[in-house]
mmCIF file of C-alpha atoms in Angstrom:
data_model
loop_
_atom_site.group_PDB
_atom_site.id
_atom_site.type_symbol
_atom_site.label_atom_id
_atom_site.label_comp_id
_atom_site.label_asym_id
_atom_site.label_seq_id
_atom_site.Cartn_x
_atom_site.Cartn_y
_atom_site.Cartn_z
ATOM 1 C CA UNK A 1 112.513 73.321 85.131
ATOM 2 C CA UNK A 2 114.492 75.008 88.203
ATOM 3 C CA UNK A 3 112.076 76.134 91.018
ATOM 4 C CA UNK A 4 112.069 79.745 90.192
ATOM 5 C CA UNK A 5 109.678 78.193 87.352
ATOM 6 C CA UNK A 6 108.104 75.753 88.488
ATOM 7 C CA UNK A 7 106.447 77.614 91.553
ATOM 8 C CA UNK A 8 104.906 78.959 87.916
ATOM 9 C CA UNK A 9 103.553 76.617 86.658
ATOM 10 C CA UNK A 10 101.695 75.156 89.883
ATOM 11 C CA UNK A 11 98.205 76.778 88.699
ATOM 12 C CA UNK A 12 98.680 75.135 86.022
ATOM 13 C CA UNK A 13 99.040 71.863 87.303
ATOM 14 C CA UNK A 14 96.279 71.575 89.776
ATOM 15 C CA UNK A 15 93.821 72.308 87.251
ATOM 16 C CA UNK A 16 95.465 69.916 84.453
ATOM 17 C CA UNK A 17 96.553 72.156 82.184
ATOM 18 C CA UNK A 18 100.193 71.500 81.854
ATOM 19 C CA UNK A 19 100.919 69.429 79.031
ATOM 20 C CA UNK A 20 101.738 65.928 79.455
ATOM 21 C CA UNK A 21 105.819 65.870 78.803
ATOM 22 C CA UNK A 22 105.540 69.470 81.012
ATOM 23 C CA UNK A 23 103.625 67.411 83.459
ATOM 24 C CA UNK A 24 106.645 64.757 83.995
ATOM 25 C CA UNK A 25 109.189 67.225 84.119
ATOM 26 C CA UNK A 26 106.987 69.055 87.306
ATOM 27 C CA UNK A 27 106.657 66.124 88.645
ATOM 28 C CA UNK A 28 110.400 65.271 88.499
ATOM 29 C CA UNK A 29 111.337 67.760 89.823
ATOM 30 C CA UNK A 30 109.040 68.423 92.582
ATOM 31 C CA UNK A 31 110.194 64.442 93.432
ATOM 32 C CA UNK A 32 113.766 65.833 94.485
ATOM 33 C CA UNK A 33 112.812 69.401 95.345
ATOM 34 C CA UNK A 34 111.199 70.091 99.704
ATOM 35 C CA UNK A 35 111.309 73.656 98.983
ATOM 36 C CA UNK A 36 108.973 73.227 96.206
ATOM 37 C CA UNK A 37 106.984 69.997 97.856
ATOM 38 C CA UNK A 38 106.617 72.474 100.098
ATOM 39 C CA UNK A 39 105.476 75.748 98.233
ATOM 40 C CA UNK A 40 102.680 72.985 96.548
ATOM 41 C CA UNK A 41 101.337 72.066 100.018
ATOM 42 C CA UNK A 42 101.151 75.527 100.871
ATOM 43 C CA UNK A 43 98.957 76.502 97.845
ATOM 44 C CA UNK A 44 96.776 73.531 98.579
ATOM 45 C CA UNK A 45 96.140 74.294 101.933
ATOM 46 C CA UNK A 46 95.413 78.163 101.190
ATOM 47 C CA UNK A 47 92.790 77.232 98.505
ATOM 48 C CA UNK A 48 91.247 75.444 101.728
ATOM 49 C CA UNK A 49 91.350 77.812 103.648
ATOM 50 C CA UNK A 50 90.085 79.948 101.202
ATOM 51 C CA UNK A 51 87.104 77.809 100.552
ATOM 52 C CA UNK A 52 86.377 78.027 104.446
ATOM 53 C CA UNK A 53 86.581 81.335 104.510
ATOM 54 C CA UNK A 54 83.231 82.360 103.021
ATOM 55 C CA UNK A 55 80.259 84.109 104.047
ATOM 56 C CA UNK A 56 79.584 85.517 106.392
ATOM 57 C CA UNK A 57 76.192 86.944 107.115
ATOM 58 C CA UNK A 58 73.619 89.471 105.872
ATOM 59 C CA UNK A 59 73.906 92.353 107.894
ATOM 60 C CA UNK A 60 71.120 92.510 109.785
ATOM 61 C CA UNK A 61 70.211 96.112 107.506
ATOM 62 C CA UNK A 62 71.328 94.492 104.461
ATOM 63 C CA UNK A 63 69.063 91.533 104.859
ATOM 64 C CA UNK A 64 66.134 94.274 105.671
ATOM 65 C CA UNK A 65 66.667 96.001 102.121
ATOM 66 C CA UNK A 66 66.697 92.667 100.173
ATOM 67 C CA UNK A 67 63.455 91.587 101.657
ATOM 68 C CA UNK A 68 61.716 94.782 101.769
ATOM 69 C CA UNK A 69 62.569 95.113 98.083
ATOM 70 C CA UNK A 70 61.188 91.331 96.737
ATOM 71 C CA UNK A 71 58.000 91.888 98.825
ATOM 72 C CA UNK A 72 57.345 95.470 96.239
ATOM 73 C CA UNK A 73 58.084 93.594 93.666
ATOM 74 C CA UNK A 74 55.878 91.101 94.602
ATOM 75 C CA UNK A 75 52.876 93.262 95.898
ATOM 76 C CA UNK A 76 53.929 94.977 92.245
ATOM 77 C CA UNK A 77 53.470 91.984 89.698
ATOM 78 C CA UNK A 78 49.306 91.378 90.831
ATOM 79 C CA UNK A 79 48.077 92.134 88.446
ATOM 80 C CA UNK B 1 77.200 88.706 96.027
ATOM 81 C CA UNK B 2 78.697 90.856 98.711
ATOM 82 C CA UNK B 3 82.539 89.722 98.907
ATOM 83 C CA UNK B 4 82.754 90.195 94.339
ATOM 84 C CA UNK B 5 80.992 93.624 94.411
ATOM 85 C CA UNK B 6 83.821 94.675 97.382
ATOM 86 C CA UNK B 7 85.674 94.101 94.786
ATOM 87 C CA UNK B 8 85.303 97.789 93.099
ATOM 88 C CA UNK B 9 84.125 99.909 95.338
ATOM 89 C CA UNK B 10 85.405 101.597 98.255
ATOM 90 C CA UNK B 11 83.156 100.378 101.238
ATOM 91 C CA UNK B 12 81.197 98.172 102.245
ATOM 92 C CA UNK B 13 77.974 100.456 102.214
ATOM 93 C CA UNK B 14 78.289 101.002 98.724
ATOM 94 C CA UNK B 15 79.162 97.037 98.026
ATOM 95 C CA UNK B 16 75.615 96.570 99.759
ATOM 96 C CA UNK B 17 74.181 99.026 97.251
ATOM 97 C CA UNK B 18 75.652 97.269 94.387
ATOM 98 C CA UNK B 19 73.984 94.075 95.834
ATOM 99 C CA UNK B 20 70.696 95.369 95.992
ATOM 100 C CA UNK B 21 70.538 96.945 92.591
ATOM 101 C CA UNK B 22 71.415 93.744 91.482
ATOM 102 C CA UNK B 23 69.075 92.143 92.760
ATOM 103 C CA UNK B 24 66.061 94.307 92.157
ATOM 104 C CA UNK B 25 67.182 94.743 87.971
ATOM 105 C CA UNK B 26 67.256 90.480 88.560
ATOM 106 C CA UNK B 27 63.457 90.398 89.995
ATOM 107 C CA UNK B 28 62.576 93.655 87.099
ATOM 108 C CA UNK B 29 64.041 91.186 84.340
ATOM 109 C CA UNK B 30 62.814 87.137 86.104
ATOM 110 C CA UNK B 31 60.170 87.709 83.783
ATOM 111 C CA UNK B 32 61.797 88.496 79.901
ATOM 112 C CA UNK B 33 65.326 86.180 81.230
ATOM 113 C CA UNK B 34 65.457 83.272 77.966
ATOM 114 C CA UNK B 35 67.792 81.026 79.472
ATOM 115 C CA UNK B 36 70.610 81.279 77.510
ATOM 116 C CA UNK B 37 72.890 80.909 79.966
ATOM 117 C CA UNK B 38 72.039 79.523 83.898
ATOM 118 C CA UNK B 39 70.087 81.665 85.764
ATOM 119 C CA UNK B 40 73.687 81.765 88.358
ATOM 120 C CA UNK B 41 75.448 83.044 85.337
ATOM 121 C CA UNK B 42 73.445 86.437 84.744
ATOM 122 C CA UNK B 43 72.967 86.789 88.529
ATOM 123 C CA UNK B 44 76.624 86.887 88.943
ATOM 124 C CA UNK B 45 76.268 88.708 85.385
ATOM 125 C CA UNK B 46 74.421 91.299 86.291
ATOM 126 C CA UNK B 47 76.552 92.204 89.894
ATOM 127 C CA UNK B 48 79.291 92.269 87.493
ATOM 128 C CA UNK B 49 78.020 95.138 85.096
ATOM 129 C CA UNK B 50 75.994 96.835 88.007
ATOM 130 C CA UNK B 51 79.678 96.997 90.148
ATOM 131 C CA UNK B 52 81.748 97.980 87.023
ATOM 132 C CA UNK B 53 79.132 101.146 86.407
ATOM 133 C CA UNK B 54 79.683 102.361 90.412
ATOM 134 C CA UNK B 55 83.348 102.064 90.178
ATOM 135 C CA UNK B 56 83.834 103.918 86.278
ATOM 136 C CA UNK B 57 80.870 106.824 88.092
ATOM 137 C CA UNK B 58 82.884 106.809 91.287
ATOM 138 C CA UNK B 59 86.452 106.387 89.855
ATOM 139 C CA UNK B 60 86.045 109.565 89.095
ATOM 140 C CA UNK B 61 86.019 111.191 92.242
ATOM 141 C CA UNK B 62 88.948 109.230 93.151
ATOM 142 C CA UNK B 63 92.409 110.471 93.604
ATOM 143 C CA UNK B 64 94.569 109.335 90.058
ATOM 144 C CA UNK B 65 97.069 107.266 92.741
ATOM 145 C CA UNK B 66 94.317 105.525 94.706
ATOM 146 C CA UNK B 67 92.631 103.817 91.203
ATOM 147 C CA UNK B 68 95.821 102.989 90.889
ATOM 148 C CA UNK B 69 96.972 101.060 93.027
ATOM 149 C CA UNK B 70 94.116 98.979 92.641
ATOM 150 C CA UNK B 71 96.008 97.267 89.305
ATOM 151 C CA UNK B 72 97.835 94.288 89.389
ATOM 152 C CA UNK B 73 101.894 95.134 88.178
ATOM 153 C CA UNK B 74 102.349 91.632 86.706
ATOM 154 C CA UNK B 75 106.320 89.933 87.437
ATOM 155 C CA UNK B 76 106.936 86.305 88.887
ATOM 156 C CA UNK B 77 104.807 85.941 92.308
ATOM 157 C CA UNK B 78 107.366 84.730 94.489
ATOM 158 C CA UNK B 79 110.037 87.671 95.503
ATOM 159 C CA UNK B 80 112.958 86.532 93.380
ATOM 160 C CA UNK B 81 115.488 87.231 96.468
ATOM 161 C CA UNK B 82 114.366 83.837 97.652
ATOM 162 C CA UNK B 83 116.240 81.915 94.470
ATOM 163 C CA UNK B 84 119.579 82.069 93.693
ATOM 164 C CA UNK B 85 121.005 82.034 90.247
ATOM 165 C CA UNK B 86 120.768 78.494 89.795
ATOM 166 C CA UNK B 87 116.510 79.816 89.531
ATOM 167 C CA UNK B 88 116.905 76.596 93.330
ATOM 168 C CA UNK B 89 115.293 77.880 96.602
ATOM 169 C CA UNK B 90 118.264 79.448 99.178
ATOM 170 C CA UNK B 91 115.813 78.231 101.503
ATOM 171 C CA UNK B 92 112.421 75.707 101.145
ATOM 172 C CA UNK B 93 109.962 77.858 102.481
ATOM 173 C CA UNK B 94 109.274 77.063 106.508
ATOM 174 C CA UNK B 95 106.551 73.809 106.740
ATOM 175 C CA UNK B 96 103.275 74.189 107.505
ATOM 176 C CA UNK B 97 102.780 70.445 108.524
ATOM 177 C CA UNK B 98 105.096 71.702 111.694
ATOM 178 C CA UNK B 99 102.312 74.010 113.131
ATOM 179 C CA UNK B 100 99.604 72.395 115.496
ATOM 180 C CA UNK B 101 96.314 72.592 112.556
ATOM 181 C CA UNK B 102 94.253 74.590 115.096
ATOM 182 C CA UNK B 103 96.927 77.158 114.203
ATOM 183 C CA UNK B 104 95.993 76.712 110.452
ATOM 184 C CA UNK B 105 92.380 77.316 110.778
ATOM 185 C CA UNK B 106 91.668 79.381 113.128
ATOM 186 C CA UNK B 107 89.318 81.939 113.432
ATOM 187 C CA UNK B 108 92.116 84.439 113.311
ATOM 188 C CA UNK B 109 93.768 82.653 109.947
ATOM 189 C CA UNK B 110 90.441 82.967 107.939
ATOM 190 C CA UNK B 111 90.207 86.463 109.537
ATOM 191 C CA UNK B 112 93.418 87.309 107.642
ATOM 192 C CA UNK B 113 92.339 84.957 104.697
ATOM 193 C CA UNK B 114 89.966 87.488 104.295
ATOM 194 C CA UNK B 115 91.265 90.490 105.163
ATOM 195 C CA UNK B 116 93.894 89.176 102.258
ATOM 196 C CA UNK B 117 91.585 88.255 99.812
ATOM 197 C CA UNK B 118 89.846 91.695 100.643
ATOM 198 C CA UNK B 119 93.172 93.288 99.899
ATOM 199 C CA UNK B 120 93.213 91.994 95.757
ATOM 200 C CA UNK B 121 92.942 93.976 92.648
ATOM 201 C CA UNK B 122 89.570 93.242 91.585
ATOM 202 C CA UNK B 123 90.610 91.396 89.108
ATOM 203 C CA UNK B 124 92.371 88.701 91.090
ATOM 204 C CA UNK B 125 89.861 89.125 93.487
ATOM 205 C CA UNK B 126 86.442 88.147 91.563
ATOM 206 C CA UNK B 127 88.454 85.406 89.755
ATOM 207 C CA UNK B 128 89.500 84.020 93.909
ATOM 208 C CA UNK B 129 86.277 84.190 94.995
ATOM 209 C CA UNK B 130 84.387 82.039 91.974
ATOM 210 C CA UNK B 131 86.196 79.764 91.902
ATOM 211 C CA UNK B 132 87.366 78.592 95.307
ATOM 212 C CA UNK B 133 85.377 80.322 97.772
ATOM 213 C CA UNK B 134 81.839 79.837 95.573
ATOM 214 C CA UNK B 135 82.488 76.990 94.131
ATOM 215 C CA UNK B 136 82.410 78.138 90.144
ATOM 216 C CA UNK B 137 83.988 75.479 87.629
ATOM 217 C CA UNK B 138 86.502 77.545 85.372
ATOM 218 C CA UNK B 139 84.438 77.300 82.326
ATOM 219 C CA UNK B 140 81.693 78.913 84.238
ATOM 220 C CA UNK B 141 83.900 81.531 85.423
ATOM 221 C CA UNK B 142 85.448 82.222 81.902
ATOM 222 C CA UNK B 143 81.733 82.205 80.763
ATOM 223 C CA UNK B 144 80.074 85.050 83.023
ATOM 224 C CA UNK B 145 83.384 87.239 83.256
ATOM 225 C CA UNK B 146 84.906 86.881 79.314
ATOM 226 C CA UNK B 147 87.367 85.839 79.638
ATOM 227 C CA UNK B 148 89.932 83.215 77.934
ATOM 228 C CA UNK B 149 90.764 80.409 80.420
ATOM 229 C CA UNK B 150 93.988 80.907 80.128
ATOM 230 C CA UNK B 151 93.944 84.773 81.237
ATOM 231 C CA UNK B 152 91.331 82.440 84.047
ATOM 232 C CA UNK B 153 94.534 81.053 85.485
ATOM 233 C CA UNK B 154 96.412 83.640 85.197
ATOM 234 C CA UNK B 155 94.730 85.797 87.705
ATOM 235 C CA UNK B 156 93.638 82.535 89.891
ATOM 236 C CA UNK B 157 97.563 81.696 90.033
ATOM 237 C CA UNK B 158 98.659 85.646 90.804
ATOM 238 C CA UNK B 159 95.326 85.381 93.388
ATOM 239 C CA UNK B 160 96.309 82.590 95.059
ATOM 240 C CA UNK B 161 100.329 83.239 95.264
ATOM 241 C CA UNK B 162 99.436 87.083 97.140
ATOM 242 C CA UNK B 163 96.761 84.737 99.915
ATOM 243 C CA UNK B 164 100.084 82.123 100.130
ATOM 244 C CA UNK B 165 102.410 84.579 100.758
ATOM 245 C CA UNK B 166 100.187 86.663 103.082
ATOM 246 C CA UNK B 167 99.816 84.235 105.071
ATOM 247 C CA UNK B 168 102.875 82.963 105.061
ATOM 248 C CA UNK B 169 104.344 86.197 106.693
ATOM 249 C CA UNK B 170 101.402 86.141 109.455
ATOM 250 C CA UNK B 171 102.420 82.368 110.115
ATOM 251 C CA UNK B 172 106.549 83.369 110.693
#
């Protein structure tokens, strides 16, 4: 496995979907390769930061629209 | 939901409309919900359908060239010039561990990540948002989007690589 191939297998590795043989070769490559180890670390960091980039609060206008819609729905359901 | 809706349409207002329409549809049909999927999957299923319908309507009005640029081109996720002929890194990527953690976790960096996600084509964006922002499992995402596990992984891989690349560019 060369670096060019290894970088394309990183998500499979993180998802645990590499075959046993592939996983072993992948990890052997990483053990001897600064570049790919760093790339994997960067991917992991990216994933972590992505998780933190979540939700902006709802803009007031949209929140108001949704609340109004829910109120109308509730009112119109009463027998 | 707004984040996912935004992947399909040009502006924030349209995305908000999609989210509102989704909730209305959800409420209208709630008493008919049969429980064959989780509520979450059903709700997001509505969202995706509403978003796609809106996008189809809008695409009739948008110049073809803009529409086309939303497509992911495929191919390797790392600039091939970074590897030599034997497929080895010419230079290892500059370590992020040498950057202060405060810089990586700064509001600016997170904003950048948000922008990078927003720049992704819809098919890549929805998988990334569901998996890495909202924490859905791979199975849940495959179920919602009706895609194979392999397709889901390919999209996730391409999305993550694109965001990493943008981040790398900004951190240099």
